[in-house]
Short mmCIF file of C-alpha atoms and ligand atoms in Angstrom, two decimals:
data_model
loop_
_atom_site.label_atom_id
_atom_site.label_comp_id
_atom_site.label_asym_id
_atom_site.label_seq_id
_atom_site.Cartn_x
_atom_site.Cartn_y
_atom_site.Cartn_z
CA MET A 299 74.27 -54.05 113.62
CA THR A 300 72.81 -55.57 110.26
CA VAL A 301 72.69 -59.15 110.84
CA ARG A 302 71.41 -60.95 107.77
CA VAL A 303 71.04 -64.36 106.59
CA GLY A 304 70.25 -63.66 103.00
CA GLU A 305 66.87 -62.41 102.62
CA SER A 306 65.43 -59.70 104.99
CA ALA A 307 64.47 -60.52 108.52
CA ASN A 308 61.05 -59.79 107.64
CA ALA A 309 60.52 -62.62 105.22
CA PRO A 310 57.02 -64.25 105.55
CA SER A 311 56.55 -67.17 107.99
CA PHE A 312 57.33 -70.58 106.85
CA PRO A 313 53.77 -71.96 106.59
CA LYS A 314 52.95 -68.56 104.49
CA ALA A 315 55.81 -69.08 102.27
CA ALA A 316 55.53 -72.93 101.92
CA LEU A 317 51.69 -72.72 100.59
CA PRO A 318 52.34 -71.46 97.05
CA LEU A 319 55.45 -73.79 96.87
CA LEU A 320 53.01 -76.95 97.59
CA ASP A 321 50.92 -76.30 94.56
CA ASP A 322 54.23 -76.08 92.27
CA ALA A 323 54.25 -79.70 90.99
CA GLN A 324 57.33 -79.00 88.69
CA LEU A 325 59.24 -77.66 91.41
CA ARG A 326 58.25 -80.55 93.93
CA LYS A 327 59.25 -83.19 91.21
CA ASN A 328 62.66 -81.61 90.67
CA VAL A 329 63.37 -81.31 94.28
CA ARG A 330 62.47 -85.06 95.15
CA HIS A 331 64.40 -86.29 92.23
CA ALA A 332 67.32 -84.50 92.83
CA THR A 333 67.51 -85.33 96.48
CA ASP A 334 66.63 -88.81 95.86
CA VAL A 335 69.76 -89.10 93.67
CA ILE A 336 72.19 -87.42 95.99
CA GLN A 337 70.59 -89.73 98.94
CA HIS A 338 71.25 -92.86 97.01
CA LYS A 339 74.95 -91.99 96.09
CA ARG A 340 75.55 -90.76 99.60
CA ALA A 341 74.14 -94.08 101.05
CA ILE A 342 76.57 -96.11 98.85
CA VAL A 343 79.69 -94.19 99.83
CA VAL A 344 78.85 -94.04 103.38
CA ALA A 345 78.16 -97.77 103.58
CA GLU A 346 81.77 -98.61 102.32
CA GLN A 347 83.51 -96.33 104.92
CA LYS A 348 83.48 -98.95 107.75
CA ASP A 349 84.67 -96.33 110.34
CA TRP A 350 81.63 -93.68 109.58
CA GLN A 351 80.46 -93.38 113.23
CA GLN A 352 83.98 -93.19 114.57
CA LEU A 353 84.65 -90.54 111.91
CA ARG A 354 81.60 -88.46 112.94
CA ASP A 355 82.54 -88.75 116.72
CA ALA A 356 85.78 -87.62 115.74
CA ALA A 357 84.63 -84.54 113.70
CA SER A 358 82.06 -83.61 116.52
CA ALA A 359 84.87 -83.78 118.92
CA ILE A 360 87.35 -81.59 117.13
CA LYS A 361 84.57 -79.00 116.43
CA GLU A 362 83.40 -79.20 120.17
CA HIS A 363 86.96 -78.52 121.20
CA THR A 364 87.41 -75.78 118.66
CA LEU A 365 84.29 -73.94 119.77
CA ARG A 366 85.10 -74.10 123.51
CA HIS A 367 88.64 -72.43 122.35
CA LEU A 368 87.32 -70.19 119.05
CA ASP A 369 89.19 -66.94 120.55
CA HIS A 370 92.27 -68.87 120.75
CA TYR A 371 92.32 -70.59 117.43
CA LEU A 372 91.00 -67.44 115.49
CA LEU A 373 93.78 -65.29 116.75
CA GLU A 374 96.31 -68.24 115.72
CA PHE A 375 94.74 -68.24 112.24
CA GLU A 376 95.10 -64.57 112.09
CA ALA A 377 98.71 -64.52 113.17
CA LYS A 378 99.77 -67.58 110.89
CA CYS A 379 97.76 -66.07 107.82
CA THR A 380 99.22 -62.55 108.24
CA ALA A 381 102.76 -64.20 108.70
CA ALA A 382 102.25 -65.94 105.47
CA GLY A 383 101.61 -62.45 103.45
CA GLY A 384 97.71 -62.40 103.74
CA GLN A 385 95.68 -59.82 105.63
CA VAL A 386 93.03 -60.67 108.06
CA HIS A 387 90.01 -58.46 108.46
CA TRP A 388 87.27 -58.87 111.24
CA ALA A 389 83.50 -58.09 110.47
CA ALA A 390 80.80 -57.81 113.26
CA ASP A 391 77.96 -58.03 110.84
CA ALA A 392 76.94 -58.28 107.06
CA ASP A 393 77.21 -54.59 106.23
CA GLU A 394 80.84 -54.49 107.75
CA ALA A 395 81.69 -57.54 105.64
CA ASN A 396 80.24 -56.05 102.56
CA HIS A 397 82.04 -52.69 103.21
CA ILE A 398 85.49 -54.27 103.73
CA ILE A 399 85.15 -56.39 100.45
CA ILE A 400 83.95 -53.22 98.39
CA GLY A 401 86.68 -51.12 99.88
CA LEU A 402 89.37 -53.81 98.74
CA VAL A 403 87.81 -54.38 95.23
CA GLN A 404 88.12 -50.56 94.78
CA GLN A 405 91.53 -50.39 96.12
CA TYR A 406 92.43 -52.77 93.39
CA ASN A 407 90.63 -50.83 90.85
CA SER A 408 88.43 -53.30 89.64
CA LYS A 409 84.65 -52.99 88.43
CA GLU A 410 84.20 -56.67 88.47
CA VAL A 411 84.97 -59.95 90.65
CA ILE A 412 84.54 -63.42 89.81
CA LYS A 413 83.19 -65.53 92.75
CA ILE A 414 83.57 -69.07 93.84
CA LYS A 415 80.07 -70.61 95.24
CA THR A 416 79.83 -68.94 99.00
CA MET A 417 77.08 -69.26 101.18
CA THR A 418 78.76 -66.51 103.57
CA SER A 419 78.42 -63.91 100.58
CA ASP A 420 74.93 -65.03 100.16
CA GLU A 421 74.14 -64.56 103.66
CA THR A 422 75.70 -60.95 103.67
CA ARG A 423 73.91 -60.39 100.33
CA LEU A 424 77.04 -59.17 99.02
CA ASN A 425 76.26 -59.22 95.25
CA GLU A 426 73.58 -56.90 95.73
CA ALA A 427 75.96 -54.51 97.89
CA LEU A 428 78.62 -54.84 94.89
CA GLN A 429 76.17 -54.04 92.39
CA GLU A 430 74.97 -50.73 94.41
CA ALA A 431 78.70 -49.94 94.37
CA SER A 432 78.67 -50.32 90.31
CA ILE A 433 80.79 -53.55 90.78
CA HIS A 434 79.76 -56.63 88.74
CA PRO A 435 79.94 -59.77 90.34
CA TYR A 436 80.05 -63.08 88.17
CA GLU A 437 79.32 -66.37 89.67
CA THR A 438 81.22 -69.09 88.14
CA ASP A 439 79.74 -72.07 89.95
CA LEU A 440 77.40 -73.57 87.53
CA ALA A 441 74.46 -73.77 89.82
CA GLU A 442 74.98 -70.33 91.07
CA LEU A 443 75.44 -69.10 87.76
CA ILE A 444 72.02 -70.55 86.82
CA ILE A 445 70.69 -68.69 89.93
CA GLN A 446 72.26 -65.42 88.86
CA LEU A 447 71.34 -65.49 85.31
CA GLY A 448 67.75 -66.55 85.92
CA HIS A 449 67.43 -63.95 88.74
CA ASP A 450 66.39 -66.45 90.98
CA LYS A 451 67.20 -67.28 94.81
CA PRO A 452 69.25 -70.52 95.91
CA SER A 453 67.28 -73.33 97.20
CA HIS A 454 69.81 -75.54 98.44
CA ILE A 455 73.20 -74.96 100.23
CA VAL A 456 74.85 -77.49 98.06
CA VAL A 457 73.24 -77.64 94.84
CA PRO A 458 71.47 -74.12 94.97
CA ALA A 459 69.56 -74.78 91.38
CA LEU A 460 68.55 -77.99 92.57
CA HIS A 461 64.83 -76.83 91.96
CA LYS A 462 65.74 -76.42 88.27
CA ASN A 463 65.39 -79.09 85.74
CA ARG A 464 67.59 -79.22 82.41
CA MET A 465 64.79 -77.75 80.38
CA GLN A 466 64.46 -74.81 82.58
CA VAL A 467 68.32 -74.23 82.69
CA ARG A 468 68.59 -74.46 78.74
CA GLU A 469 65.69 -71.59 78.73
CA ILE A 470 67.55 -69.22 81.06
CA PHE A 471 70.91 -69.83 79.14
CA GLN A 472 69.23 -69.37 75.90
CA GLN A 473 67.78 -66.03 76.90
CA SER A 474 70.63 -64.52 78.97
CA MET A 475 73.34 -65.78 76.77
CA GLY A 476 71.44 -65.30 73.40
CA LEU A 477 71.90 -68.93 72.36
CA PRO A 478 68.63 -69.78 70.73
CA ASN A 479 69.55 -73.16 69.50
CA LEU A 480 71.14 -74.39 72.33
CA GLY A 481 70.55 -77.89 73.33
CA ASP A 482 69.41 -79.49 76.60
CA LYS A 483 71.90 -82.13 76.98
CA PRO A 484 74.35 -81.67 80.08
CA GLU A 485 77.44 -81.32 77.54
CA ASP A 486 75.54 -78.58 75.88
CA LEU A 487 74.73 -76.68 78.97
CA THR A 488 78.22 -77.18 80.32
CA ALA A 489 79.94 -76.09 77.18
CA ALA A 490 77.66 -73.01 77.32
CA ALA A 491 78.75 -72.11 80.82
CA ARG A 492 82.31 -72.69 80.10
CA ASN A 493 82.34 -70.50 76.93
CA TYR A 494 80.35 -67.89 78.88
CA LEU A 495 82.84 -67.99 82.14
CA ARG A 496 86.26 -68.65 80.44
CA GLU A 497 86.81 -65.05 79.08
CA LYS A 498 85.74 -63.79 82.78
CA PHE A 499 88.27 -66.10 84.50
CA LEU A 500 91.20 -64.60 82.21
CA ARG A 501 89.94 -60.88 82.30
CA VAL A 502 88.80 -60.17 85.95
CA LYS A 503 91.46 -59.23 88.37
CA VAL A 504 89.55 -59.73 91.84
CA GLY A 505 88.42 -63.20 93.05
CA VAL A 506 86.16 -63.77 96.03
CA SER A 507 85.81 -67.05 97.64
CA GLY A 508 84.33 -68.72 100.89
CA ALA A 509 85.85 -71.32 102.59
CA ASN A 510 85.30 -74.93 103.75
CA PHE A 511 87.97 -74.87 106.52
CA LEU A 512 90.32 -72.19 108.07
CA ILE A 513 93.40 -73.88 109.25
CA ALA A 514 94.49 -72.16 112.54
CA GLU A 515 97.95 -74.08 112.46
CA THR A 516 99.07 -73.04 109.10
CA GLY A 517 96.85 -69.88 108.23
CA GLY A 518 95.75 -71.82 105.18
CA VAL A 519 92.16 -71.78 103.75
CA CYS A 520 90.52 -74.78 102.11
CA ILE A 521 88.01 -75.05 99.43
CA VAL A 522 86.65 -78.10 97.98
CA GLU A 523 84.53 -78.09 94.88
CA SER A 524 83.63 -80.17 91.73
CA GLU A 525 83.78 -77.99 88.80
CA GLY A 526 87.22 -76.64 88.51
CA ASN A 527 85.93 -73.16 88.54
CA GLY A 528 87.04 -72.45 92.15
CA ARG A 529 90.57 -73.35 91.36
CA MET A 530 90.56 -70.83 88.35
CA CYS A 531 89.34 -68.27 90.84
CA LEU A 532 91.79 -68.95 93.25
CA THR A 533 94.84 -68.93 91.02
CA LEU A 534 94.33 -66.31 87.96
CA PRO A 535 93.23 -63.01 89.73
CA ASP A 536 95.57 -60.50 91.13
CA ALA A 537 93.85 -60.26 94.45
CA LEU A 538 91.80 -62.84 96.22
CA ILE A 539 89.40 -62.15 99.04
CA THR A 540 88.08 -65.01 101.10
CA VAL A 541 85.07 -64.07 103.37
CA ALA A 542 84.33 -66.73 106.06
CA GLY A 543 82.23 -67.37 109.24
CA ILE A 544 84.27 -67.44 112.20
CA GLU A 545 83.13 -71.02 113.04
CA LYS A 546 85.05 -72.33 109.92
CA VAL A 547 88.18 -72.48 111.84
CA ILE A 548 89.81 -75.92 112.83
CA PRO A 549 92.77 -76.33 114.84
CA ALA A 550 95.33 -78.28 112.75
CA PHE A 551 96.07 -79.42 109.15
CA ARG A 552 95.62 -83.05 110.16
CA ASP A 553 91.96 -82.37 111.04
CA LEU A 554 91.17 -82.28 107.52
CA ASP A 555 91.78 -86.03 107.37
CA THR A 556 88.54 -86.31 109.23
CA PHE A 557 86.49 -83.63 107.51
CA LEU A 558 87.69 -84.70 103.99
CA GLN A 559 86.36 -87.99 104.32
CA LEU A 560 82.91 -86.83 105.80
CA LEU A 561 82.20 -84.02 103.69
CA PRO A 562 82.20 -84.95 100.11
CA ARG A 563 80.37 -88.41 100.75
CA SER A 564 77.65 -86.40 102.77
CA ALA A 565 77.33 -83.51 100.26
CA THR A 566 77.49 -84.93 96.90
CA GLY A 567 78.06 -88.98 97.51
CA GLU A 568 81.52 -88.65 96.30
CA ARG A 569 84.43 -90.44 97.88
CA MET A 570 86.57 -87.36 97.36
CA ASN A 571 85.70 -83.85 95.66
CA PRO A 572 87.46 -83.54 92.35
CA TYR A 573 89.35 -80.37 93.39
CA ASN A 574 90.62 -79.84 96.81
CA SER A 575 92.62 -76.48 97.06
CA ILE A 576 94.54 -75.39 100.04
CA TRP A 577 96.32 -72.02 100.13
CA THR A 578 98.53 -70.20 102.44
CA GLY A 579 99.00 -66.57 102.14
CA VAL A 580 100.78 -65.28 98.92
CA HIS A 581 103.90 -66.59 96.96
CA PRO A 582 105.83 -64.34 94.52
CA GLY A 583 105.13 -65.61 91.01
CA ASP A 584 102.49 -68.19 91.91
CA GLY A 585 98.85 -67.35 92.20
CA PRO A 586 97.30 -64.19 93.62
CA LYS A 587 99.59 -61.29 94.65
CA HIS A 588 97.33 -60.01 97.42
CA PHE A 589 95.29 -62.20 99.62
CA HIS A 590 92.72 -61.08 102.16
CA VAL A 591 90.38 -63.02 104.66
CA VAL A 592 86.98 -61.40 106.03
CA LEU A 593 86.20 -63.17 109.12
CA LEU A 594 82.54 -62.73 109.73
CA ASP A 595 80.63 -62.69 113.10
CA ASN A 596 77.19 -61.87 112.08
CA GLY A 597 75.26 -63.37 114.99
CA ARG A 598 77.52 -66.08 115.60
CA THR A 599 78.97 -65.26 119.03
CA ASN A 600 75.17 -65.05 120.18
CA ILE A 601 74.82 -68.76 119.20
CA LEU A 602 78.24 -69.49 120.87
CA ALA A 603 76.80 -68.08 123.92
CA ASP A 604 73.82 -70.48 124.13
CA ALA A 605 75.44 -73.98 125.46
CA GLU A 606 72.47 -75.93 124.33
CA ALA A 607 72.29 -74.40 120.71
CA ARG A 608 76.09 -74.11 120.31
CA GLN A 609 76.61 -77.24 118.32
CA THR A 610 74.68 -75.40 115.49
CA LEU A 611 78.04 -73.85 114.61
CA ASN A 612 79.56 -77.51 113.95
CA CYS A 613 77.96 -77.48 110.63
CA ILE A 614 80.09 -78.02 107.60
CA ARG A 615 77.44 -77.15 105.10
CA CYS A 616 76.99 -80.64 103.53
CA GLY A 617 73.37 -80.58 102.90
CA ALA A 618 72.50 -83.97 103.89
CA CYS A 619 69.96 -82.92 106.23
CA LEU A 620 68.31 -81.24 103.72
CA ASN A 621 68.31 -84.06 101.37
CA THR A 622 66.75 -86.26 103.83
CA CYS A 623 64.47 -84.03 105.51
CA PRO A 624 60.54 -84.87 104.79
CA VAL A 625 59.63 -81.11 105.18
CA TYR A 626 62.28 -79.82 102.85
CA ARG A 627 61.50 -82.66 100.48
CA GLN A 628 57.93 -81.26 99.99
CA THR A 629 58.61 -77.43 99.89
CA GLY A 630 62.07 -76.92 98.57
CA GLY A 631 64.19 -74.01 100.10
CA HIS A 632 62.48 -70.90 99.30
CA ALA A 633 60.02 -71.40 101.97
CA TYR A 634 62.72 -70.82 104.60
CA GLY A 635 63.22 -67.17 103.85
CA SER A 636 67.03 -67.29 104.20
CA SER A 637 69.94 -68.58 102.24
CA TYR A 638 70.12 -71.48 104.61
CA ALA A 639 67.23 -73.77 104.03
CA GLY A 640 66.22 -77.16 105.66
CA PRO A 641 66.85 -78.51 109.09
CA ILE A 642 70.23 -76.63 109.50
CA GLY A 643 68.29 -73.39 108.28
CA ALA A 644 65.38 -73.93 110.73
CA ILE A 645 68.16 -73.76 113.61
CA PHE A 646 70.52 -71.47 112.15
CA THR A 647 68.54 -68.77 110.85
CA PRO A 648 66.24 -67.85 113.82
CA GLN A 649 69.61 -67.85 116.11
CA VAL A 650 71.32 -65.44 113.89
CA LEU A 651 68.52 -63.07 113.48
CA GLY A 652 67.12 -63.26 117.03
CA MET A 653 64.12 -65.14 117.84
CA GLU A 654 61.73 -62.12 116.95
CA HIS A 655 62.44 -63.34 113.37
CA GLY A 656 61.98 -66.69 111.90
CA GLN A 657 59.83 -67.88 114.85
CA SER A 658 58.14 -70.39 112.52
CA LEU A 659 61.30 -71.99 111.35
CA PRO A 660 62.04 -74.40 114.52
CA TYR A 661 58.29 -75.70 113.85
CA ALA A 662 59.04 -76.68 110.28
CA SER A 663 60.14 -80.09 111.34
CA SER A 664 58.42 -83.26 111.98
CA LEU A 665 61.25 -84.09 114.85
CA CYS A 666 61.54 -87.52 112.92
CA GLY A 667 65.61 -87.18 113.77
CA ALA A 668 66.41 -88.28 110.05
CA CYS A 669 68.54 -84.95 110.01
CA TYR A 670 70.57 -85.88 113.26
CA GLU A 671 71.18 -89.39 111.74
CA VAL A 672 72.88 -88.15 108.59
CA CYS A 673 74.67 -85.43 109.87
CA PRO A 674 78.37 -85.90 109.74
CA VAL A 675 79.27 -83.86 112.53
CA LYS A 676 76.60 -85.23 114.78
CA ILE A 677 74.51 -82.08 115.48
CA ASN A 678 71.43 -82.94 117.18
CA ILE A 679 69.12 -80.75 115.03
CA PRO A 680 65.98 -82.27 116.77
CA GLU A 681 67.38 -81.42 120.27
CA VAL A 682 68.17 -77.57 119.06
CA LEU A 683 64.80 -77.30 117.38
CA ILE A 684 62.96 -78.41 120.80
CA HIS A 685 65.39 -75.92 122.63
CA LEU A 686 64.62 -73.12 120.11
CA ARG A 687 60.81 -73.74 120.40
CA GLY A 688 61.06 -73.19 124.17
CA ARG A 689 62.72 -69.74 123.40
CA VAL A 690 59.91 -69.15 120.91
CA VAL A 691 57.22 -69.87 123.59
CA ARG A 692 59.03 -68.05 126.46
CA GLU A 693 59.35 -64.85 124.34
CA LYS A 694 55.62 -65.13 123.35
CA GLN A 695 54.86 -65.49 127.29
CA SER A 696 56.34 -62.07 128.04
CA ALA A 697 53.77 -60.43 125.64
CA ALA A 698 50.13 -60.63 125.96
CA ASN A 699 48.53 -62.94 123.53
CA LEU A 700 45.83 -65.63 123.48
CA GLU A 701 48.16 -68.37 123.47
CA ALA A 702 50.34 -67.02 126.36
CA ILE A 703 47.11 -66.65 128.43
CA GLY A 704 45.77 -70.08 127.57
CA MET A 705 49.03 -71.63 128.54
CA LYS A 706 49.11 -69.74 131.80
CA ALA A 707 45.66 -70.92 132.59
CA MET A 708 46.81 -74.58 131.55
CA ALA A 709 49.83 -74.39 133.72
CA ALA A 710 47.56 -73.12 136.88
CA ILE A 711 45.17 -76.01 136.23
CA PHE A 712 47.78 -78.75 135.95
CA LYS A 713 49.39 -77.39 139.29
CA SER A 714 46.59 -78.25 141.26
CA ALA A 715 44.73 -81.78 141.57
CA ARG A 716 41.77 -80.01 142.92
CA ARG A 717 41.63 -77.45 140.01
CA PHE A 718 42.50 -80.37 137.42
CA GLU A 719 39.55 -82.40 138.48
CA ALA A 720 37.14 -79.42 138.44
CA ALA A 721 38.40 -78.72 135.01
CA GLN A 722 37.89 -82.19 133.88
CA ARG A 723 34.33 -81.99 135.29
CA LEU A 724 33.52 -79.07 133.50
CA GLY A 725 35.13 -80.35 130.28
CA ARG A 726 33.01 -83.42 130.48
CA ILE A 727 29.84 -81.48 130.64
CA GLY A 728 30.92 -78.82 128.09
CA GLN A 729 32.30 -81.27 125.40
CA TRP A 730 29.12 -83.04 124.39
CA PRO A 731 28.19 -80.98 121.40
CA VAL A 732 31.43 -81.63 119.73
CA VAL A 733 32.02 -85.33 120.71
CA SER A 734 31.10 -88.41 118.58
CA ASP A 735 32.14 -92.31 119.05
CA GLY A 736 34.44 -91.01 121.86
CA TRP A 737 36.46 -88.56 119.81
CA VAL A 738 36.33 -84.82 119.62
CA LYS A 739 35.45 -83.77 116.16
CA HIS A 740 36.45 -80.27 116.08
CA LEU A 741 37.07 -77.56 118.88
CA PRO A 742 35.22 -74.22 118.60
CA GLY A 743 37.22 -71.07 117.43
CA LEU A 744 41.08 -70.95 117.39
CA MET A 745 41.20 -74.21 119.20
CA GLY A 746 39.87 -75.70 115.81
CA ASN A 747 43.02 -75.32 114.20
CA TRP A 748 44.43 -78.02 116.73
CA THR A 749 41.74 -80.43 115.90
CA ALA A 750 42.10 -79.86 112.26
CA VAL A 751 45.19 -81.82 111.89
CA ARG A 752 45.22 -83.97 115.38
CA ASP A 753 43.05 -86.69 116.62
CA LEU A 754 41.69 -85.62 120.24
CA ARG A 755 39.85 -88.44 122.51
CA ALA A 756 37.09 -87.18 124.65
CA ILE A 757 37.41 -86.91 128.14
CA PRO A 758 36.15 -90.09 129.66
CA GLN A 759 33.25 -90.38 131.84
CA GLN A 760 35.20 -91.61 134.66
CA SER A 761 38.60 -90.67 135.19
CA PHE A 762 41.23 -93.37 136.67
CA ARG A 763 41.50 -91.38 139.91
CA ASP A 764 37.41 -91.58 140.28
CA TRP A 765 37.62 -95.21 139.24
CA TRP A 766 40.37 -95.85 141.83
CA ARG A 767 38.52 -93.98 144.77
CA THR A 768 35.09 -95.81 144.02
CA ARG A 769 37.02 -99.15 144.02
CA LYS A 770 38.41 -98.26 147.25
CA LYS A 771 35.23 -97.21 148.62
CA GLU A 772 33.59 -100.62 147.58
CA SER A 773 36.21 -102.69 148.81
CA GLY A 774 35.93 -100.88 152.26
CA GLN A 775 39.67 -99.48 152.15
S1 SF4 B 108 73.65 -79.69 109.96
FE1 SF4 B 108 74.92 -81.56 109.60
S2 SF4 B 108 73.88 -82.59 107.94
FE2 SF4 B 108 72.93 -80.61 107.89
S3 SF4 B 108 74.40 -79.05 106.47
FE3 SF4 B 108 75.22 -78.98 108.65
S4 SF4 B 108 76.70 -80.81 108.40
FE4 SF4 B 108 75.57 -81.03 106.94
#
């Protein structure tokens, strides 16, 4: 089983990976500027939607219902898609999905594919697998193209090149496209990308896409996008392969009414995406002649089995939680060691990989709740983070380490009033070298990490219990 979330499961911990990024002033400026702009646009279009909260409730209810009956809706999707001329493949993990896709590309005798932005293929590291099989993937989404040509990694789930500014993009295009005189105006850069991509759209015979929604009722697939590159990839190739996580299924076509109001507003601050494509199977003389859907599990059924964390699978990948998160806004996305950054990455990645990996991610949050407030499907991210922190602690407890031993000792002390009072007395005596003005300045050894970033009051000379006892004695009670 090869469960993956983009980078390897052995990515460095969040604090380690974040440290050099915090020193990168340009990156932090780019991330702050871009997230400010999107948040501002989002706030305007959300404010004008008077039933926003009801829409969030409806979306959350649809997702919850779907997850409770996921097996039913996936089988319904498979049956309807097959009846319409599509072919559905089931992939247990990242390797199996890549293997199926490579086999299909080879079946259609192609050495190249054009790709619409798909987080799911970033998760399985499809591009690397294709290249190993001597198949060249061309990213056609502008931001993904910047990442691919710059040999970089995505840092945001909606705007993968958000950490780059125009000048940096110009440099990448100048070098990779051989355009030394390229200007840095947005129209110069988009014209360069258009020229580079158009020939590929017309030549390459196999397209690879992700999916925003899989519609069980019709067997259709829906993709929303802003640039029109998706529409090209969905209509021009002979064969189209869609790879999607199993949680992308929704029961009925009418459910799009709810999600297509929430998603563009939350993702890019638009009332509607410029391109909304919905396709169902194959139609002679219209679009691809062959259509395949690869349904990917890759750890998702493990999340489904955890009632408290299951809501993670409600995510519609809008990125609003990233834009508002005070932690993401400081570090950008690369610190998360996964294709999924920000608050959703902090809860998705450790669950998919298993709690032995990504253990630091549930702590990459101030628990301020801003992510929950903006989430269009009402995922209570802080609640899931706390739940996952509990799982991390429980796993550590089973191993013999200093923290676990310390926690066990604390538990024993807190369980007995006698032991607690004895510990207080000892603490009162032992604390004098580190106390000044009623505050503990710094604790010795490993505990010093705690007082380095937190204020800790000294143990008072008399506890409330002591004071109460004395008072009772004095009053003769
Ligand atoms: S968790 Fe919510 S806010 Fe974050 S990406 Fe998913 S749907 Fe959007």
